[in-house]
PDB file of C-alpha atoms and ligand atoms in Angstrom:
ATOM      1  CA  UNK A   1       0.000   0.000   0.000  1.00 88.00           C
ATOM      2  CA  UNK A   2       2.962   2.305   0.526  1.00 94.00           C
ATOM      3  CA  UNK A   3       6.588   1.887  -0.488  1.00 95.00           C
ATOM      4  CA  UNK A   4       9.410   4.216   0.418  1.00 96.00           C
ATOM      5  CA  UNK A   5      12.112   3.809  -2.202  1.00 94.00           C
ATOM      6  CA  UNK A   6      14.274   6.689  -1.053  1.00 94.00           C
ATOM      7  CA  UNK A   7      13.584   9.542   1.296  1.00 96.00           C
ATOM      8  CA  UNK A   8      15.573  12.448   2.612  1.00 96.00           C
ATOM      9  CA  UNK A   9      14.512  15.450   4.662  1.00 97.00           C
ATOM     10  CA  UNK A  10      16.797  18.327   5.584  1.00 96.00           C
ATOM     11  CA  UNK A  11      16.173  21.342   7.778  1.00 94.00           C
ATOM     12  CA  UNK A  12      18.825  23.915   6.858  1.00 92.00           C
ATOM     13  CA  UNK A  13      22.147  22.103   7.266  1.00 91.00           C
ATOM     14  CA  UNK A  14      20.614  19.360   9.407  1.00 93.00           C
ATOM     15  CA  UNK A  15      19.803  16.043   7.722  1.00 94.00           C
ATOM     16  CA  UNK A  16      16.770  14.839   9.706  1.00 95.00           C
ATOM     17  CA  UNK A  17      16.093  11.719   7.642  1.00 96.00           C
ATOM     18  CA  UNK A  18      18.083   9.759   5.064  1.00 96.00           C
ATOM     19  CA  UNK A  19      16.441   6.492   4.032  1.00 96.00           C
ATOM     20  CA  UNK A  20      18.074   4.692   1.135  1.00 93.00           C
ATOM     21  CA  UNK A  21      16.603   1.212   1.431  1.00 93.00           C
ATOM     22  CA  UNK A  22      13.138   0.055   0.397  1.00 95.00           C
ATOM     23  CA  UNK A  23      10.555   0.149   3.207  1.00 96.00           C
ATOM     24  CA  UNK A  24       7.164  -1.411   2.400  1.00 95.00           C
ATOM     25  CA  UNK A  25       3.987  -0.935   4.439  1.00 95.00           C
ATOM     26  CA  UNK A  26       1.596  -3.783   3.571  1.00 94.00           C
ATOM     27  CA  UNK A  27      -2.137  -3.907   4.220  1.00 93.00           C
ATOM     28  CA  UNK A  28      -2.939  -4.631   7.879  1.00 93.00           C
ATOM     29  CA  UNK A  29       0.682  -4.224   9.011  1.00 95.00           C
ATOM     30  CA  UNK A  30       1.060  -2.972  12.571  1.00 95.00           C
ATOM     31  CA  UNK A  31       4.349  -1.080  12.425  1.00 96.00           C
ATOM     32  CA  UNK A  32       6.132   0.235  15.493  1.00 96.00           C
ATOM     33  CA  UNK A  33       8.498   3.147  14.810  1.00 96.00           C
ATOM     34  CA  UNK A  34      11.171   3.412  17.428  1.00 95.00           C
ATOM     35  CA  UNK A  35      14.323   5.466  18.015  1.00 94.00           C
ATOM     36  CA  UNK A  36      15.866   7.940  20.436  1.00 92.00           C
ATOM     37  CA  UNK A  37      14.868  11.608  20.616  1.00 92.00           C
ATOM     38  CA  UNK A  38      15.624  13.315  17.323  1.00 93.00           C
ATOM     39  CA  UNK A  39      15.973  10.010  15.424  1.00 95.00           C
ATOM     40  CA  UNK A  40      13.543  11.231  12.747  1.00 96.00           C
ATOM     41  CA  UNK A  41      10.334   9.392  13.705  1.00 95.00           C
ATOM     42  CA  UNK A  42       7.976  12.377  13.506  1.00 92.00           C
ATOM     43  CA  UNK A  43       9.762  13.660  10.414  1.00 95.00           C
ATOM     44  CA  UNK A  44       9.102  10.322   8.709  1.00 95.00           C
ATOM     45  CA  UNK A  45       5.381  10.491   9.520  1.00 92.00           C
ATOM     46  CA  UNK A  46       5.191  14.135   8.478  1.00 91.00           C
ATOM     47  CA  UNK A  47       6.823  13.414   5.151  1.00 93.00           C
ATOM     48  CA  UNK A  48       4.473  10.466   4.481  1.00 91.00           C
ATOM     49  CA  UNK A  49       1.592  12.846   5.217  1.00 87.00           C
ATOM     50  CA  UNK A  50       3.105  15.482   2.922  1.00 87.00           C
ATOM     51  CA  UNK A  51       3.389  17.976   5.796  1.00 87.00           C
ATOM     52  CA  UNK A  52       7.157  18.496   5.398  1.00 92.00           C
ATOM     53  CA  UNK A  53       8.952  18.790   2.065  1.00 93.00           C
ATOM     54  CA  UNK A  54      11.159  15.823   1.204  1.00 95.00           C
ATOM     55  CA  UNK A  55      13.313  14.519  -1.617  1.00 95.00           C
ATOM     56  CA  UNK A  56      12.917  10.953  -2.772  1.00 94.00           C
ATOM     57  CA  UNK A  57      10.383   8.487  -3.983  1.00 93.00           C
ATOM     58  CA  UNK A  58       7.313   7.386  -1.986  1.00 93.00           C
ATOM     59  CA  UNK A  59       4.905   5.202  -3.949  1.00 93.00           C
ATOM     60  CA  UNK A  60       1.354   4.755  -2.703  1.00 92.00           C
ATOM     61  CA  UNK A  61      -2.202   4.269  -3.911  1.00 90.00           C
ATOM     62  CA  UNK A  62      -3.499   6.148  -0.855  1.00 89.00           C
ATOM     63  CA  UNK A  63      -4.727   9.736  -0.854  1.00 84.00           C
ATOM     64  CA  UNK A  64      -4.662  11.953   2.263  1.00 78.00           C
ATOM     65  CA  UNK A  65      -8.379  11.052   2.733  1.00 81.00           C
ATOM     66  CA  UNK A  66      -7.363   7.421   3.334  1.00 87.00           C
ATOM     67  CA  UNK A  67      -5.073   8.387   6.233  1.00 88.00           C
ATOM     68  CA  UNK A  68      -5.847   9.295   9.835  1.00 85.00           C
ATOM     69  CA  UNK A  69      -3.324  10.755  12.194  1.00 82.00           C
ATOM     70  CA  UNK A  70      -2.867  11.313  15.887  1.00 77.00           C
ATOM     71  CA  UNK A  71       0.089  13.692  16.115  1.00 70.00           C
ATOM     72  CA  UNK A  72       1.921  14.865  19.224  1.00 63.00           C
ATOM     73  CA  UNK A  73      -0.001  18.168  18.831  1.00 67.00           C
ATOM     74  CA  UNK A  74      -3.436  18.418  17.215  1.00 68.00           C
ATOM     75  CA  UNK A  75      -5.564  21.523  17.035  1.00 76.00           C
ATOM     76  CA  UNK A  76      -9.273  22.172  16.423  1.00 81.00           C
ATOM     77  CA  UNK A  77     -11.636  25.156  16.343  1.00 81.00           C
ATOM     78  CA  UNK A  78     -12.326  26.929  19.630  1.00 84.00           C
ATOM     79  CA  UNK A  79     -15.579  28.470  18.359  1.00 83.00           C
ATOM     80  CA  UNK A  80     -17.866  25.464  18.689  1.00 88.00           C
ATOM     81  CA  UNK A  81     -18.425  22.660  21.205  1.00 92.00           C
ATOM     82  CA  UNK A  82     -16.254  19.566  21.195  1.00 92.00           C
ATOM     83  CA  UNK A  83     -19.397  17.528  20.452  1.00 94.00           C
ATOM     84  CA  UNK A  84     -19.971  19.488  17.244  1.00 93.00           C
ATOM     85  CA  UNK A  85     -16.309  19.076  16.251  1.00 91.00           C
ATOM     86  CA  UNK A  86     -16.712  15.309  16.626  1.00 92.00           C
ATOM     87  CA  UNK A  87     -19.967  15.173  14.702  1.00 93.00           C
ATOM     88  CA  UNK A  88     -18.614  17.336  11.885  1.00 91.00           C
ATOM     89  CA  UNK A  89     -15.329  15.467  11.442  1.00 88.00           C
ATOM     90  CA  UNK A  90     -16.995  12.048  11.621  1.00 89.00           C
ATOM     91  CA  UNK A  91     -20.055  13.098   9.567  1.00 90.00           C
ATOM     92  CA  UNK A  92     -22.386  11.531  12.109  1.00 91.00           C
ATOM     93  CA  UNK A  93     -24.701  12.397  14.994  1.00 94.00           C
ATOM     94  CA  UNK A  94     -23.664  11.320  18.476  1.00 93.00           C
ATOM     95  CA  UNK A  95     -27.071   9.874  19.310  1.00 93.00           C
ATOM     96  CA  UNK A  96     -27.063   7.774  16.123  1.00 93.00           C
ATOM     97  CA  UNK A  97     -23.538   6.390  16.474  1.00 93.00           C
ATOM     98  CA  UNK A  98     -23.114   3.507  18.926  1.00 94.00           C
ATOM     99  CA  UNK A  99     -19.332   3.220  18.428  1.00 93.00           C
ATOM    100  CA  UNK A 100     -18.870   6.916  19.174  1.00 95.00           C
ATOM    101  CA  UNK A 101     -21.010   6.593  22.317  1.00 95.00           C
ATOM    102  CA  UNK A 102     -18.969   3.529  23.361  1.00 93.00           C
ATOM    103  CA  UNK A 103     -15.614   5.310  22.985  1.00 93.00           C
ATOM    104  CA  UNK A 104     -16.852   8.438  24.769  1.00 95.00           C
ATOM    105  CA  UNK A 105     -17.991   6.284  27.686  1.00 94.00           C
ATOM    106  CA  UNK A 106     -14.786   4.203  27.661  1.00 91.00           C
ATOM    107  CA  UNK A 107     -12.527   7.264  27.737  1.00 88.00           C
ATOM    108  CA  UNK A 108     -14.765   9.003  30.280  1.00 89.00           C
ATOM    109  CA  UNK A 109     -15.209  11.910  27.878  1.00 93.00           C
ATOM    110  CA  UNK A 110     -18.919  12.777  28.462  1.00 94.00           C
ATOM    111  CA  UNK A 111     -18.154  15.758  30.662  1.00 94.00           C
ATOM    112  CA  UNK A 112     -16.023  17.341  27.914  1.00 95.00           C
ATOM    113  CA  UNK A 113     -18.649  17.313  25.149  1.00 95.00           C
ATOM    114  CA  UNK A 114     -20.095  20.757  25.860  1.00 94.00           C
ATOM    115  CA  UNK A 115     -16.667  22.402  26.299  1.00 94.00           C
ATOM    116  CA  UNK A 116     -14.594  24.348  23.775  1.00 93.00           C
ATOM    117  CA  UNK A 117     -11.328  22.742  22.589  1.00 90.00           C
ATOM    118  CA  UNK A 118      -9.096  25.335  24.304  1.00 90.00           C
ATOM    119  CA  UNK A 119     -10.783  24.578  27.650  1.00 92.00           C
ATOM    120  CA  UNK A 120      -9.731  20.895  27.580  1.00 90.00           C
ATOM    121  CA  UNK A 121      -6.738  19.666  29.577  1.00 87.00           C
ATOM    122  CA  UNK A 122      -3.768  18.117  27.747  1.00 82.00           C
ATOM    123  CA  UNK A 123      -4.990  14.583  28.510  1.00 82.00           C
ATOM    124  CA  UNK A 124      -8.545  15.442  27.393  1.00 86.00           C
ATOM    125  CA  UNK A 125      -7.239  16.861  24.089  1.00 86.00           C
ATOM    126  CA  UNK A 126      -5.316  13.602  23.597  1.00 84.00           C
ATOM    127  CA  UNK A 127      -8.496  11.584  24.181  1.00 86.00           C
ATOM    128  CA  UNK A 128     -10.537  13.707  21.748  1.00 90.00           C
ATOM    129  CA  UNK A 129      -8.048  13.107  18.952  1.00 88.00           C
ATOM    130  CA  UNK A 130      -7.837   9.434  19.801  1.00 88.00           C
ATOM    131  CA  UNK A 131     -11.588   8.959  19.565  1.00 91.00           C
ATOM    132  CA  UNK A 132     -11.642  10.787  16.221  1.00 91.00           C
ATOM    133  CA  UNK A 133      -8.739   8.785  14.809  1.00 90.00           C
ATOM    134  CA  UNK A 134     -10.084   5.430  15.994  1.00 91.00           C
ATOM    135  CA  UNK A 135     -13.478   6.103  14.413  1.00 91.00           C
ATOM    136  CA  UNK A 136     -12.146   7.306  11.069  1.00 87.00           C
ATOM    137  CA  UNK A 137     -11.295   3.691  10.116  1.00 85.00           C
ATOM    138  CA  UNK A 138      -8.631   4.861   7.699  1.00 90.00           C
ATOM    139  CA  UNK A 139      -6.562   2.548   5.508  1.00 93.00           C
ATOM    140  CA  UNK A 140      -3.416   3.962   7.146  1.00 94.00           C
ATOM    141  CA  UNK A 141      -3.458   5.342  10.684  1.00 94.00           C
ATOM    142  CA  UNK A 142      -0.558   7.053  12.437  1.00 92.00           C
ATOM    143  CA  UNK A 143      -0.205   7.344  16.192  1.00 90.00           C
ATOM    144  CA  UNK A 144       2.684   9.602  17.220  1.00 88.00           C
ATOM    145  CA  UNK A 145       3.440   9.088  20.935  1.00 86.00           C
ATOM    146  CA  UNK A 146      -0.206   8.598  21.684  1.00 82.00           C
ATOM    147  CA  UNK A 147       0.305   7.884  25.375  1.00 79.00           C
ATOM    148  CA  UNK A 148       2.949  10.482  26.216  1.00 77.00           C
ATOM    149  CA  UNK A 149       1.946  12.633  29.167  1.00 70.00           C
ATOM    150  CA  UNK A 150      -0.666  10.157  30.399  1.00 76.00           C
ATOM    151  CA  UNK A 151      -0.450   8.695  33.896  1.00 79.00           C
ATOM    152  CA  UNK A 152       0.395   4.990  34.220  1.00 82.00           C
ATOM    153  CA  UNK A 153      -3.173   3.811  34.792  1.00 84.00           C
ATOM    154  CA  UNK A 154      -4.643   5.847  31.913  1.00 82.00           C
ATOM    155  CA  UNK A 155      -1.869   4.574  29.644  1.00 84.00           C
ATOM    156  CA  UNK A 156      -2.736   0.956  30.494  1.00 85.00           C
ATOM    157  CA  UNK A 157      -6.466   1.585  29.869  1.00 85.00           C
ATOM    158  CA  UNK A 158      -5.688   3.260  26.558  1.00 85.00           C
ATOM    159  CA  UNK A 159      -3.338   0.546  25.346  1.00 86.00           C
ATOM    160  CA  UNK A 160      -5.782  -2.218  26.236  1.00 88.00           C
ATOM    161  CA  UNK A 161      -8.504  -0.410  24.301  1.00 88.00           C
ATOM    162  CA  UNK A 162      -6.289   0.266  21.275  1.00 89.00           C
ATOM    163  CA  UNK A 163      -5.041  -3.334  21.186  1.00 90.00           C
ATOM    164  CA  UNK A 164      -8.579  -4.767  21.369  1.00 91.00           C
ATOM    165  CA  UNK A 165     -10.001  -2.209  18.943  1.00 91.00           C
ATOM    166  CA  UNK A 166      -7.462  -2.881  16.216  1.00 91.00           C
ATOM    167  CA  UNK A 167      -7.380  -6.650  16.757  1.00 90.00           C
ATOM    168  CA  UNK A 168     -10.942  -6.647  15.388  1.00 88.00           C
ATOM    169  CA  UNK A 169     -10.377  -4.147  12.576  1.00 89.00           C
ATOM    170  CA  UNK A 170      -8.455  -3.998   9.330  1.00 91.00           C
ATOM    171  CA  UNK A 171      -6.118  -1.176   8.322  1.00 92.00           C
ATOM    172  CA  UNK A 172      -2.430  -0.441   8.579  1.00 95.00           C
ATOM    173  CA  UNK A 173      -1.119   1.156  11.763  1.00 94.00           C
ATOM    174  CA  UNK A 174       2.095   3.105  12.314  1.00 94.00           C
ATOM    175  CA  UNK A 175       2.779   3.630  15.977  1.00 93.00           C
ATOM    176  CA  UNK A 176       5.591   5.844  17.259  1.00 93.00           C
ATOM    177  CA  UNK A 177       6.360   5.089  20.882  1.00 90.00           C
ATOM    178  CA  UNK A 178       9.154   5.100  23.442  1.00 89.00           C
ATOM    179  CA  UNK A 179       7.349   2.399  25.438  1.00 89.00           C
ATOM    180  CA  UNK A 180       8.536  -1.093  24.486  1.00 90.00           C
ATOM    181  CA  UNK A 181       5.597  -2.802  26.202  1.00 86.00           C
ATOM    182  CA  UNK A 182       3.150  -0.816  24.055  1.00 86.00           C
ATOM    183  CA  UNK A 183       4.886  -1.850  20.871  1.00 91.00           C
ATOM    184  CA  UNK A 184       5.089  -5.498  21.951  1.00 88.00           C
ATOM    185  CA  UNK A 185       1.292  -5.529  22.373  1.00 87.00           C
ATOM    186  CA  UNK A 186       0.252  -3.510  19.369  1.00 90.00           C
ATOM    187  CA  UNK A 187       2.718  -4.144  16.557  1.00 93.00           C
ATOM    188  CA  UNK A 188       4.033  -6.995  14.427  1.00 93.00           C
ATOM    189  CA  UNK A 189       6.712  -5.090  12.491  1.00 96.00           C
ATOM    190  CA  UNK A 190       9.357  -2.683  13.658  1.00 96.00           C
ATOM    191  CA  UNK A 191      11.188   0.212  12.039  1.00 97.00           C
ATOM    192  CA  UNK A 192      14.196   1.224  14.091  1.00 96.00           C
ATOM    193  CA  UNK A 193      15.642   4.659  13.304  1.00 96.00           C
ATOM    194  CA  UNK A 194      18.826   6.211  14.608  1.00 95.00           C
ATOM    195  CA  UNK A 195      20.112   9.671  13.652  1.00 94.00           C
ATOM    196  CA  UNK A 196      17.767   9.755  10.659  1.00 95.00           C
ATOM    197  CA  UNK A 197      18.835   6.374   9.286  1.00 96.00           C
ATOM    198  CA  UNK A 198      17.152   2.972   9.248  1.00 96.00           C
ATOM    199  CA  UNK A 199      18.933   0.540  11.564  1.00 95.00           C
ATOM    200  CA  UNK A 200      16.445  -2.297  11.136  1.00 95.00           C
ATOM    201  CA  UNK A 201      13.081  -2.949   9.519  1.00 96.00           C
ATOM    202  CA  UNK A 202      11.095  -6.171   9.493  1.00 96.00           C
ATOM    203  CA  UNK A 203       8.751  -8.527  11.284  1.00 96.00           C
ATOM    204  CA  UNK A 204       9.343  -8.608  15.021  1.00 95.00           C
ATOM    205  CA  UNK A 205      10.068 -12.324  15.192  1.00 94.00           C
ATOM    206  CA  UNK A 206      12.550 -12.094  12.297  1.00 96.00           C
ATOM    207  CA  UNK A 207      14.400  -9.167  13.852  1.00 96.00           C
ATOM    208  CA  UNK A 208      14.412 -10.878  17.237  1.00 96.00           C
ATOM    209  CA  UNK A 209      15.827 -14.031  15.740  1.00 96.00           C
ATOM    210  CA  UNK A 210      18.449 -12.047  13.779  1.00 95.00           C
ATOM    211  CA  UNK A 211      19.700  -9.967  16.702  1.00 96.00           C
ATOM    212  CA  UNK A 212      18.937 -12.133  19.751  1.00 96.00           C
ATOM    213  CA  UNK A 213      18.434 -15.735  18.656  1.00 95.00           C
ATOM    214  CA  UNK A 214      15.722 -18.254  19.553  1.00 97.00           C
ATOM    215  CA  UNK A 215      14.961 -16.733  22.943  1.00 97.00           C
ATOM    216  CA  UNK A 216      16.591 -14.718  25.706  1.00 97.00           C
ATOM    217  CA  UNK A 217      16.860 -15.592  29.365  1.00 97.00           C
ATOM    218  CA  UNK A 218      17.362 -12.578  31.597  1.00 97.00           C
ATOM    219  CA  UNK A 219      18.699 -12.651  35.141  1.00 97.00           C
ATOM    220  CA  UNK A 220      19.926  -9.965  37.496  1.00 97.00           C
ATOM    221  CA  UNK A 221      23.316  -8.614  36.406  1.00 96.00           C
ATOM    222  CA  UNK A 222      25.788  -9.147  39.243  1.00 95.00           C
ATOM    223  CA  UNK A 223      29.501 -10.089  39.231  1.00 93.00           C
ATOM    224  CA  UNK A 224      28.408 -13.558  40.367  1.00 92.00           C
ATOM    225  CA  UNK A 225      25.863 -14.161  37.561  1.00 94.00           C
ATOM    226  CA  UNK A 226      28.258 -12.681  34.990  1.00 92.00           C
ATOM    227  CA  UNK A 227      30.900 -15.231  35.906  1.00 92.00           C
ATOM    228  CA  UNK A 228      28.421 -18.033  36.467  1.00 93.00           C
ATOM    229  CA  UNK A 229      27.038 -17.670  32.922  1.00 95.00           C
ATOM    230  CA  UNK A 230      30.444 -16.769  31.468  1.00 93.00           C
ATOM    231  CA  UNK A 231      30.394 -19.479  28.797  1.00 92.00           C
ATOM    232  CA  UNK A 232      27.075 -18.263  27.333  1.00 93.00           C
ATOM    233  CA  UNK A 233      26.631 -15.436  24.838  1.00 94.00           C
ATOM    234  CA  UNK A 234      25.705 -12.282  26.733  1.00 95.00           C
ATOM    235  CA  UNK A 235      23.696  -9.738  24.770  1.00 96.00           C
ATOM    236  CA  UNK A 236      23.571  -5.978  25.241  1.00 96.00           C
ATOM    237  CA  UNK A 237      20.882  -5.315  27.821  1.00 96.00           C
ATOM    238  CA  UNK A 238      19.440  -2.546  29.998  1.00 95.00           C
ATOM    239  CA  UNK A 239      21.424  -1.824  33.176  1.00 95.00           C
ATOM    240  CA  UNK A 240      21.019  -4.380  35.985  1.00 95.00           C
ATOM    241  CA  UNK A 241      19.970  -7.012  33.436  1.00 97.00           C
ATOM    242  CA  UNK A 242      22.108  -9.875  32.165  1.00 97.00           C
ATOM    243  CA  UNK A 243      20.627 -11.167  28.899  1.00 97.00           C
ATOM    244  CA  UNK A 244      21.686 -14.636  27.767  1.00 97.00           C
ATOM    245  CA  UNK A 245      21.097 -15.556  24.138  1.00 96.00           C
ATOM    246  CA  UNK A 246      19.647 -19.011  23.458  1.00 96.00           C
ATOM    247  CA  UNK A 247      20.279 -20.306  19.965  1.00 94.00           C
ATOM    248  CA  UNK A 248      17.747 -23.121  20.315  1.00 95.00           C
ATOM    249  CA  UNK A 249      15.486 -24.932  22.760  1.00 96.00           C
ATOM    250  CA  UNK A 250      18.360 -27.092  24.012  1.00 95.00           C
ATOM    251  CA  UNK A 251      20.358 -23.979  24.957  1.00 93.00           C
ATOM    252  CA  UNK A 252      17.343 -22.517  26.655  1.00 96.00           C
ATOM    253  CA  UNK A 253      16.785 -25.690  28.738  1.00 97.00           C
ATOM    254  CA  UNK A 254      20.415 -25.742  29.873  1.00 96.00           C
ATOM    255  CA  UNK A 255      20.325 -22.125  31.048  1.00 96.00           C
ATOM    256  CA  UNK A 256      16.917 -22.479  32.698  1.00 97.00           C
ATOM    257  CA  UNK A 257      18.034 -25.664  34.500  1.00 96.00           C
ATOM    258  CA  UNK A 258      21.128 -23.880  35.749  1.00 95.00           C
ATOM    259  CA  UNK A 259      18.952 -21.050  37.061  1.00 96.00           C
ATOM    260  CA  UNK A 260      16.603 -23.467  38.812  1.00 96.00           C
ATOM    261  CA  UNK A 261      19.418 -25.575  40.331  1.00 95.00           C
ATOM    262  CA  UNK A 262      21.202 -22.467  41.579  1.00 94.00           C
ATOM    263  CA  UNK A 263      18.045 -20.703  42.763  1.00 94.00           C
ATOM    264  CA  UNK A 264      18.534 -17.785  40.361  1.00 96.00           C
ATOM    265  CA  UNK A 265      15.373 -15.904  39.319  1.00 96.00           C
ATOM    266  CA  UNK A 266      15.000 -15.651  35.557  1.00 97.00           C
ATOM    267  CA  UNK A 267      12.627 -14.488  32.827  1.00 97.00           C
ATOM    268  CA  UNK A 268      12.289 -15.996  29.383  1.00 97.00           C
ATOM    269  CA  UNK A 269      11.462 -13.685  26.454  1.00 94.00           C
ATOM    270  CA  UNK A 270      11.109 -14.235  22.731  1.00 92.00           C
ATOM    271  CA  UNK A 271       9.831 -10.799  21.739  1.00 89.00           C
ATOM    272  CA  UNK A 272      11.788  -8.337  23.858  1.00 93.00           C
ATOM    273  CA  UNK A 273      11.945  -5.176  21.757  1.00 95.00           C
ATOM    274  CA  UNK A 274      14.259  -3.321  24.126  1.00 95.00           C
ATOM    275  CA  UNK A 275      16.985  -5.978  24.059  1.00 96.00           C
ATOM    276  CA  UNK A 276      16.489  -6.519  20.324  1.00 95.00           C
ATOM    277  CA  UNK A 277      16.832  -2.779  19.679  1.00 95.00           C
ATOM    278  CA  UNK A 278      19.987  -2.454  21.789  1.00 95.00           C
ATOM    279  CA  UNK A 279      21.620  -5.296  19.873  1.00 95.00           C
ATOM    280  CA  UNK A 280      20.500  -4.060  16.450  1.00 94.00           C
ATOM    281  CA  UNK A 281      22.036  -0.664  17.245  1.00 90.00           C
ATOM    282  CA  UNK A 282      25.121  -2.404  18.642  1.00 78.00           C
ATOM    283  CA  UNK A 283      25.664  -4.399  15.453  1.00 75.00           C
ATOM    284  CA  UNK A 284      25.232  -1.214  13.404  1.00 68.00           C
ATOM    285  CA  UNK A 285      27.936   0.507  15.501  1.00 64.00           C
ATOM    286  CA  UNK A 286      30.273  -2.460  14.994  1.00 54.00           C
ATOM    287  CA  UNK A 287      29.700  -2.575  11.225  1.00 54.00           C
ATOM    288  CA  UNK A 288      30.233   1.198  10.923  1.00 53.00           C
ATOM    289  CA  UNK A 289      32.968   1.253  13.502  1.00 46.00           C
TER     290      UNK A 289
HETATM  291  N1  ATP B   1      10.515  21.909  11.741  1.00 59.76           N
HETATM  292  C1  ATP B   1      11.788  21.628  12.010  1.00 59.76           C
HETATM  293  N2  ATP B   1      12.743  22.539  11.798  1.00 59.76           N
HETATM  294  C2  ATP B   1      14.047  22.267  12.044  1.00 59.76           C
HETATM  295  N3  ATP B   1      14.504  21.068  12.497  1.00 59.76           N
HETATM  296  C3  ATP B   1      13.588  20.125  12.728  1.00 59.76           C
HETATM  297  C4  ATP B   1      12.184  20.344  12.499  1.00 59.76           C
HETATM  298  N4  ATP B   1      11.515  19.192  12.803  1.00 59.76           N
HETATM  299  C5  ATP B   1      12.455  18.315  13.218  1.00 59.76           C
HETATM  300  N5  ATP B   1      13.685  18.862  13.167  1.00 59.76           N
HETATM  301  C6  ATP B   1      14.952  18.173  13.501  1.00 59.76           C
HETATM  302  O1  ATP B   1      14.971  16.951  12.796  1.00 59.76           O
HETATM  303  C7  ATP B   1      15.504  15.900  13.603  1.00 59.76           C
HETATM  304  C8  ATP B   1      14.474  14.781  13.746  1.00 59.76           C
HETATM  305  O2  ATP B   1      13.379  15.266  14.515  1.00 59.76           O
HETATM  306  P1  ATP B   1      12.076  14.417  14.783  1.00 59.76           P
HETATM  307  O3  ATP B   1      11.076  15.325  15.439  1.00 59.76           O
HETATM  308  O4  ATP B   1      11.656  13.737  13.534  1.00 59.76           O
HETATM  309  O5  ATP B   1      12.613  13.334  15.823  1.00 59.76           O
HETATM  310  P2  ATP B   1      11.819  12.244  16.652  1.00 59.76           P
HETATM  311  O6  ATP B   1      12.498  10.944  16.399  1.00 59.76           O
HETATM  312  O7  ATP B   1      10.365  12.318  16.349  1.00 59.76           O
HETATM  313  O8  ATP B   1      12.136  12.720  18.137  1.00 59.76           O
HETATM  314  P3  ATP B   1      11.295  12.690  19.506  1.00 59.76           P
HETATM  315  O9  ATP B   1      11.370  11.291  20.028  1.00 59.76           O
HETATM  316  O10 ATP B   1      12.061  13.641  20.354  1.00 59.76           O
HETATM  317  O11 ATP B   1       9.884  13.158  19.209  1.00 59.76           O
HETATM  318  C9  ATP B   1      15.898  16.555  14.921  1.00 59.76           C
HETATM  319  O12 ATP B   1      17.270  16.863  14.849  1.00 59.76           O
HETATM  320  C10 ATP B   1      15.054  17.812  14.969  1.00 59.76           C
HETATM  321  O13 ATP B   1      15.692  18.817  15.712  1.00 59.76           O
END
């Protein structure tokens, strides 16, 4: 549905994005876009939406009408009620639309309907845009840091709703997030950007297998565990975590048995985006180094 053949965006002297490999978004893909601050995630979305000028070749059969977007900042008229904004954008009446009523109730948004947009809090503005984006049922939907600024509980409620909502609906999703747990729930492909370049792109399980192996066993990182598991391949991992790569089930059994015999607490993961990302970036540094 959308293929990036080549894409570059510059702001003055600063190259914000330089993609020179083919990136394909297929129908019903759930793509997580990940990368540190300034990696080019929002710039990528903005260029796909045609909001920022770019050089390159993006091929798509979609028009802007087929896309819905939840950006970090969205703005609407302050002259009319939020209810009227919703009804106008969605081309529907609240009392006739069961899905709209359901989302308003779910996100506890009833008390905001009579307000003007500029009287909503940051979190309420987020929820308004979310409801609008979820109901637009676009072929391609972008969520740019949809849960940033939300408290932990609201974030969990939102992610559960989004995951359930899109598990029953078709359409391609592009989700920018700094939260690995969100991406593990919602996405099946990953685009990892670093300093405007693509570090990795592909299905989660393929990238995991490429950079981590069959599975990963994590234990607490101490001098004792480091030595104890010295003969096993230790992956890059967040601080305090020792990540042991298992190439196959046999490997996994050996490490798990060692943990059990030695009373070491462990976790087994086969989709850990954080560890996968650290190792993908690590291999990039080595190959460029
Ligand atoms: N309108 C702009 N004018 C000038 N520079 C910009 C503009 N938008 C982005 N940039 C620069 O382009 C680079 C990529 O920014 P971008 O917002 O795409 O990063 P990001 O990955 O979305 O970061 P974050 O996680 O902080 O939101 C940064 O160096 C940023 O300063």
